[in-house]
Amino acid sequence: VCYYHIEVSRFYRFLYSILIPLLLVGIHLEKPKYTIKKFLFLYNIVIIINVIYGVMDFVSGKKLQMILANLLYNTSYYTSINWDIQSQVYRLFSILGHPLTNMFLLVIFIGVNLAYNYYYKEKASVPMYIIYGTTILGTLVCNSKFGIIIVCATLFSIIMVGNNKGRNLALLLITSISILSIGPIKQNVVQRFLMASESGDLSNGRLSALDYLSDSNVPLPNLFTGEGMGASDSLLQSVSDLNNIEMPFVMYMYDYGILVTILIYIIFYLFPIIIFIKNKHFYLCYIYTLIFVFANSYNGMAVSIGITQILTFTAMLLINMSNKLKKQID
């Protein structure tokens, strides 16, 4: 059954993976600090265990990934893991998701912990040096090139704000040097950068996808309507051997139209940022911008794998933190 040539299944996926999650941003929390602290207590445990799993898998030569692949036989995740197993580099596939999803979760992990520590002047659940060490080690096993840049920008902020810049710098340097001294892990990251450089496309196909679209004279996105989730994938596959554009903003325009895309991004990004600026919480602006930028560096937001829900939930927590802190000052 179709409605305006859009399959009902695509419309349903749009509802539960894009439209309904946008409503999360407007949720009001009565006790933001208490809620965020409880959230971080559980979230920190999950991420630390996930990174430990990644290190164990790296040391074992991807044996845990092989077990995971067998458990997920005949799924797209199975195919992705098997492709990675055959590659010359290690990237963290776990029950939490693809390496880029694991990296996204790490960016939120360090970002929200830093925000909590900065504004409430206390750690959320575990010492900050464990947060730093877990973030750096996790970033290396996730092995995302852009993720490394985002995490470096996030960690750089700890020596730019707060009252203990010298101590934070020393702690960060000691942690970084200690982890980077682990030769195999460092070499694994270097190898991935070299492979991307040799391929001639550091973006891993993202820029190539745009080139195919521009060179093939495909129609431009419509202003008001699209053809539903997955339309951008089908369009790219019709003119190339690539599967995905990997740029949510472009995918949204083809899937839902230009106007709807602008409205989505106003709620995703401008709404939280305006609140942070109004409340003069510029560090939250910085942290949320880094989280948002990484979320937009791959296709997770534009497909129904839960990334949009995670992003809007994070925005909701930070918005409530900002508004409550502002009321306390007033």
Short mmCIF file of N, CA, C and O in Angstrom, two decimals, residues 104-178:
data_model
loop_
_atom_site.label_atom_id
_atom_site.label_comp_id
_atom_site.label_asym_id
_atom_site.label_seq_id
_atom_site.Cartn_x
_atom_site.Cartn_y
_atom_site.Cartn_z
N PHE A 104 30.56 6.87 18.52
CA PHE A 104 29.56 7.87 18.87
C PHE A 104 29.21 7.79 20.36
O PHE A 104 29.11 8.81 21.05
N LEU A 105 29.05 6.57 20.86
CA LEU A 105 28.75 6.38 22.27
C LEU A 105 29.90 6.86 23.16
O LEU A 105 29.68 7.39 24.26
N LEU A 106 31.12 6.71 22.67
CA LEU A 106 32.29 7.21 23.40
C LEU A 106 32.34 8.73 23.43
O LEU A 106 32.71 9.33 24.44
N VAL A 107 31.98 9.36 22.32
CA VAL A 107 31.96 10.82 22.26
C VAL A 107 30.95 11.37 23.26
O VAL A 107 31.22 12.36 23.96
N ILE A 108 29.79 10.72 23.37
CA ILE A 108 28.80 11.11 24.37
C ILE A 108 29.34 10.85 25.78
O ILE A 108 29.18 11.67 26.70
N PHE A 109 30.00 9.73 25.95
CA PHE A 109 30.59 9.32 27.24
C PHE A 109 31.52 10.40 27.78
O PHE A 109 31.36 10.88 28.91
N ILE A 110 32.48 10.82 26.99
CA ILE A 110 33.43 11.83 27.46
C ILE A 110 32.76 13.20 27.55
O ILE A 110 32.99 13.96 28.49
N GLY A 111 31.88 13.52 26.60
CA GLY A 111 31.25 14.84 26.57
C GLY A 111 30.35 15.10 27.77
O GLY A 111 30.46 16.13 28.43
N VAL A 112 29.45 14.16 28.07
CA VAL A 112 28.51 14.36 29.18
C VAL A 112 29.22 14.30 30.52
O VAL A 112 28.91 15.06 31.44
N ASN A 113 30.22 13.42 30.65
CA ASN A 113 31.00 13.37 31.90
C ASN A 113 31.75 14.67 32.13
O ASN A 113 31.82 15.17 33.26
N LEU A 114 32.34 15.24 31.07
CA LEU A 114 33.05 16.51 31.20
C LEU A 114 32.08 17.63 31.57
O LEU A 114 32.40 18.48 32.43
N ALA A 115 30.92 17.65 30.94
CA ALA A 115 29.93 18.69 31.25
C ALA A 115 29.47 18.58 32.70
O ALA A 115 29.36 19.60 33.40
N TYR A 116 29.21 17.37 33.16
CA TYR A 116 28.77 17.16 34.55
C TYR A 116 29.86 17.62 35.51
O TYR A 116 29.60 18.33 36.48
N ASN A 117 31.10 17.21 35.24
CA ASN A 117 32.22 17.56 36.10
C ASN A 117 32.47 19.07 36.13
O ASN A 117 32.75 19.66 37.18
N TYR A 118 32.30 19.72 34.99
CA TYR A 118 32.57 21.15 34.88
C TYR A 118 31.50 21.99 35.58
O TYR A 118 31.84 22.92 36.35
N TYR A 119 30.24 21.66 35.39
CA TYR A 119 29.17 22.49 35.93
C TYR A 119 28.78 22.13 37.37
O TYR A 119 28.37 23.00 38.13
N TYR A 120 28.92 20.86 37.74
CA TYR A 120 28.55 20.46 39.10
C TYR A 120 29.76 20.33 40.03
O TYR A 120 29.61 20.06 41.22
N LYS A 121 30.97 20.49 39.46
CA LYS A 121 32.22 20.47 40.25
C LYS A 121 32.40 19.15 41.00
O LYS A 121 32.90 19.12 42.12
N GLU A 122 32.01 18.06 40.37
CA GLU A 122 32.20 16.74 40.97
C GLU A 122 32.14 15.68 39.89
O GLU A 122 31.62 15.92 38.80
N LYS A 123 32.73 14.52 40.16
CA LYS A 123 32.64 13.43 39.21
C LYS A 123 31.25 12.81 39.30
O LYS A 123 30.60 12.87 40.34
N ALA A 124 30.82 12.21 38.20
CA ALA A 124 29.48 11.62 38.18
C ALA A 124 29.45 10.28 38.90
O ALA A 124 28.57 10.04 39.73
N SER A 125 30.39 9.40 38.59
CA SER A 125 30.37 8.08 39.23
C SER A 125 31.76 7.48 39.38
O SER A 125 32.05 6.80 40.35
N VAL A 126 32.64 7.73 38.41
CA VAL A 126 34.00 7.18 38.46
C VAL A 126 35.00 8.32 38.32
O VAL A 126 34.67 9.38 37.76
N PRO A 127 36.23 8.15 38.81
CA PRO A 127 37.23 9.21 38.70
C PRO A 127 37.46 9.63 37.26
O PRO A 127 37.39 8.81 36.33
N MET A 128 37.78 10.91 37.06
CA MET A 128 37.94 11.43 35.70
C MET A 128 39.10 10.79 34.96
O MET A 128 39.07 10.67 33.74
N TYR A 129 40.15 10.36 35.70
CA TYR A 129 41.27 9.75 34.98
C TYR A 129 40.85 8.43 34.34
O TYR A 129 41.37 8.03 33.29
N ILE A 130 39.85 7.75 34.95
CA ILE A 130 39.32 6.53 34.32
C ILE A 130 38.50 6.90 33.09
O ILE A 130 38.54 6.20 32.06
N ILE A 131 37.77 8.00 33.17
CA ILE A 131 37.01 8.50 32.01
C ILE A 131 37.97 8.82 30.87
O ILE A 131 37.74 8.43 29.72
N TYR A 132 39.05 9.53 31.17
CA TYR A 132 40.03 9.90 30.13
C TYR A 132 40.65 8.64 29.52
O TYR A 132 40.75 8.51 28.30
N GLY A 133 41.10 7.73 30.39
CA GLY A 133 41.77 6.52 29.90
C GLY A 133 40.85 5.66 29.06
O GLY A 133 41.25 5.16 28.00
N THR A 134 39.61 5.48 29.51
CA THR A 134 38.62 4.69 28.77
C THR A 134 38.34 5.32 27.42
O THR A 134 38.24 4.63 26.40
N THR A 135 38.23 6.65 27.39
CA THR A 135 37.94 7.36 26.14
C THR A 135 39.07 7.19 25.13
O THR A 135 38.83 6.87 23.96
N ILE A 136 40.30 7.40 25.58
CA ILE A 136 41.45 7.29 24.67
C ILE A 136 41.62 5.87 24.17
O ILE A 136 41.78 5.63 22.96
N LEU A 137 41.56 4.91 25.08
CA LEU A 137 41.71 3.51 24.69
C LEU A 137 40.56 3.08 23.78
O LEU A 137 40.77 2.41 22.76
N GLY A 138 39.34 3.48 24.13
CA GLY A 138 38.18 3.13 23.31
C GLY A 138 38.26 3.74 21.93
O GLY A 138 37.88 3.10 20.93
N THR A 139 38.73 4.98 21.85
CA THR A 139 38.86 5.64 20.55
C THR A 139 39.83 4.89 19.65
O THR A 139 39.59 4.73 18.45
N LEU A 140 40.91 4.40 20.22
CA LEU A 140 41.91 3.69 19.43
C LEU A 140 41.39 2.34 18.94
O LEU A 140 41.69 1.93 17.82
N VAL A 141 40.61 1.64 19.77
CA VAL A 141 40.10 0.34 19.31
C VAL A 141 38.90 0.50 18.37
O VAL A 141 38.68 -0.35 17.51
N CYS A 142 38.16 1.60 18.51
CA CYS A 142 37.10 1.87 17.54
C CYS A 142 37.71 2.24 16.19
O CYS A 142 37.16 1.93 15.13
N ASN A 143 38.86 2.93 16.25
CA ASN A 143 39.66 3.21 15.06
C ASN A 143 38.90 4.01 14.00
O ASN A 143 38.96 3.71 12.81
N SER A 144 38.19 5.04 14.46
CA SER A 144 37.53 5.97 13.54
C SER A 144 38.42 7.18 13.34
O SER A 144 38.80 7.85 14.30
N LYS A 145 38.75 7.47 12.10
CA LYS A 145 39.66 8.60 11.82
C LYS A 145 39.06 9.92 12.30
O LYS A 145 39.71 10.70 12.98
N PHE A 146 37.81 10.16 11.95
CA PHE A 146 37.17 11.40 12.36
C PHE A 146 36.89 11.38 13.86
O PHE A 146 36.94 12.42 14.53
N GLY A 147 36.62 10.19 14.40
CA GLY A 147 36.40 10.06 15.83
C GLY A 147 37.62 10.49 16.64
O GLY A 147 37.50 11.11 17.70
N ILE A 148 38.80 10.17 16.14
CA ILE A 148 40.04 10.58 16.81
C ILE A 148 40.13 12.10 16.86
O ILE A 148 40.50 12.68 17.90
N ILE A 149 39.77 12.76 15.78
CA ILE A 149 39.80 14.22 15.72
C ILE A 149 38.80 14.82 16.73
O ILE A 149 39.13 15.75 17.47
N ILE A 150 37.59 14.26 16.76
CA ILE A 150 36.55 14.77 17.66
C ILE A 150 36.96 14.58 19.13
O ILE A 150 36.79 15.48 19.96
N VAL A 151 37.51 13.41 19.45
CA VAL A 151 37.92 13.15 20.83
C VAL A 151 39.09 14.05 21.23
O VAL A 151 39.13 14.56 22.36
N CYS A 152 40.02 14.28 20.30
CA CYS A 152 41.13 15.20 20.59
C CYS A 152 40.59 16.60 20.89
O CYS A 152 41.05 17.27 21.83
N ALA A 153 39.61 17.05 20.10
CA ALA A 153 39.01 18.37 20.32
C ALA A 153 38.27 18.41 21.65
O ALA A 153 38.28 19.44 22.36
N THR A 154 37.63 17.30 22.02
CA THR A 154 36.91 17.24 23.29
C THR A 154 37.88 17.27 24.47
O THR A 154 37.71 18.04 25.43
N LEU A 155 38.92 16.43 24.40
CA LEU A 155 39.90 16.38 25.48
C LEU A 155 40.69 17.67 25.60
O LEU A 155 41.09 18.07 26.70
N PHE A 156 40.91 18.34 24.49
CA PHE A 156 41.62 19.62 24.51
C PHE A 156 40.89 20.63 25.38
O PHE A 156 41.52 21.50 26.00
N SER A 157 39.56 20.50 25.44
CA SER A 157 38.77 21.47 26.20
C SER A 157 39.06 21.42 27.69
O SER A 157 38.83 22.41 28.40
N ILE A 158 39.55 20.28 28.20
CA ILE A 158 39.76 20.18 29.65
C ILE A 158 40.94 21.01 30.12
O ILE A 158 41.07 21.29 31.31
N ILE A 159 41.81 21.40 29.19
CA ILE A 159 42.92 22.28 29.58
C ILE A 159 42.62 23.73 29.24
O ILE A 159 43.45 24.60 29.46
N MET A 160 41.42 23.97 28.70
CA MET A 160 41.02 25.34 28.36
C MET A 160 40.01 25.92 29.34
O MET A 160 39.81 27.12 29.40
N VAL A 161 39.34 25.04 30.09
CA VAL A 161 38.32 25.51 31.03
C VAL A 161 38.62 24.96 32.42
O VAL A 161 39.41 24.03 32.58
N GLY A 162 37.98 25.50 33.42
CA GLY A 162 38.15 25.01 34.78
C GLY A 162 39.30 25.67 35.50
O GLY A 162 40.05 26.48 34.96
N ASN A 163 39.46 25.28 36.77
CA ASN A 163 40.47 25.91 37.62
C ASN A 163 41.73 25.08 37.76
O ASN A 163 42.68 25.51 38.41
N ASN A 164 41.75 23.89 37.19
CA ASN A 164 42.91 23.00 37.35
C ASN A 164 43.52 22.65 36.00
O ASN A 164 43.71 21.48 35.67
N LYS A 165 43.80 23.68 35.21
CA LYS A 165 44.30 23.46 33.85
C LYS A 165 45.62 22.68 33.85
O LYS A 165 45.82 21.77 33.06
N GLY A 166 46.53 23.06 34.75
CA GLY A 166 47.83 22.38 34.81
C GLY A 166 47.70 20.92 35.19
O GLY A 166 48.30 20.05 34.55
N ARG A 167 46.89 20.64 36.20
CA ARG A 167 46.68 19.25 36.62
C ARG A 167 46.00 18.45 35.52
O ARG A 167 46.38 17.29 35.25
N ASN A 168 45.00 19.04 34.88
CA ASN A 168 44.30 18.35 33.80
C ASN A 168 45.22 18.05 32.63
O ASN A 168 45.15 16.97 32.03
N LEU A 169 46.08 19.00 32.29
CA LEU A 169 47.04 18.80 31.20
C LEU A 169 47.99 17.66 31.54
O LEU A 169 48.25 16.78 30.70
N ALA A 170 48.52 17.67 32.76
CA ALA A 170 49.46 16.61 33.17
C ALA A 170 48.78 15.25 33.15
O ALA A 170 49.34 14.26 32.65
N LEU A 171 47.55 15.19 33.67
CA LEU A 171 46.81 13.92 33.72
C LEU A 171 46.52 13.42 32.31
O LEU A 171 46.67 12.22 32.01
N LEU A 172 46.14 14.33 31.43
CA LEU A 172 45.83 13.95 30.05
C LEU A 172 47.07 13.46 29.32
O LEU A 172 47.03 12.46 28.60
N LEU A 173 48.20 14.15 29.52
CA LEU A 173 49.45 13.75 28.87
C LEU A 173 49.92 12.39 29.36
O LEU A 173 50.32 11.53 28.55
N ILE A 174 49.88 12.17 30.66
CA ILE A 174 50.32 10.89 31.22
C ILE A 174 49.45 9.74 30.70
O ILE A 174 49.96 8.69 30.28
N THR A 175 48.14 9.96 30.69
CA THR A 175 47.21 8.92 30.22
C THR A 175 47.43 8.64 28.74
O THR A 175 47.48 7.47 28.31
N SER A 176 47.56 9.70 27.94
CA SER A 176 47.72 9.54 26.49
C SER A 176 49.03 8.83 26.16
O SER A 176 49.05 7.89 25.34
N ILE A 177 50.11 9.26 26.78
CA ILE A 177 51.42 8.66 26.50
C ILE A 177 51.43 7.19 26.91
O ILE A 177 51.98 6.33 26.20
N SER A 178 50.82 6.89 28.06
CA SER A 178 50.78 5.51 28.54
C SER A 178 50.06 4.59 27.55
O SER A 178 50.53 3.50 27.23
#
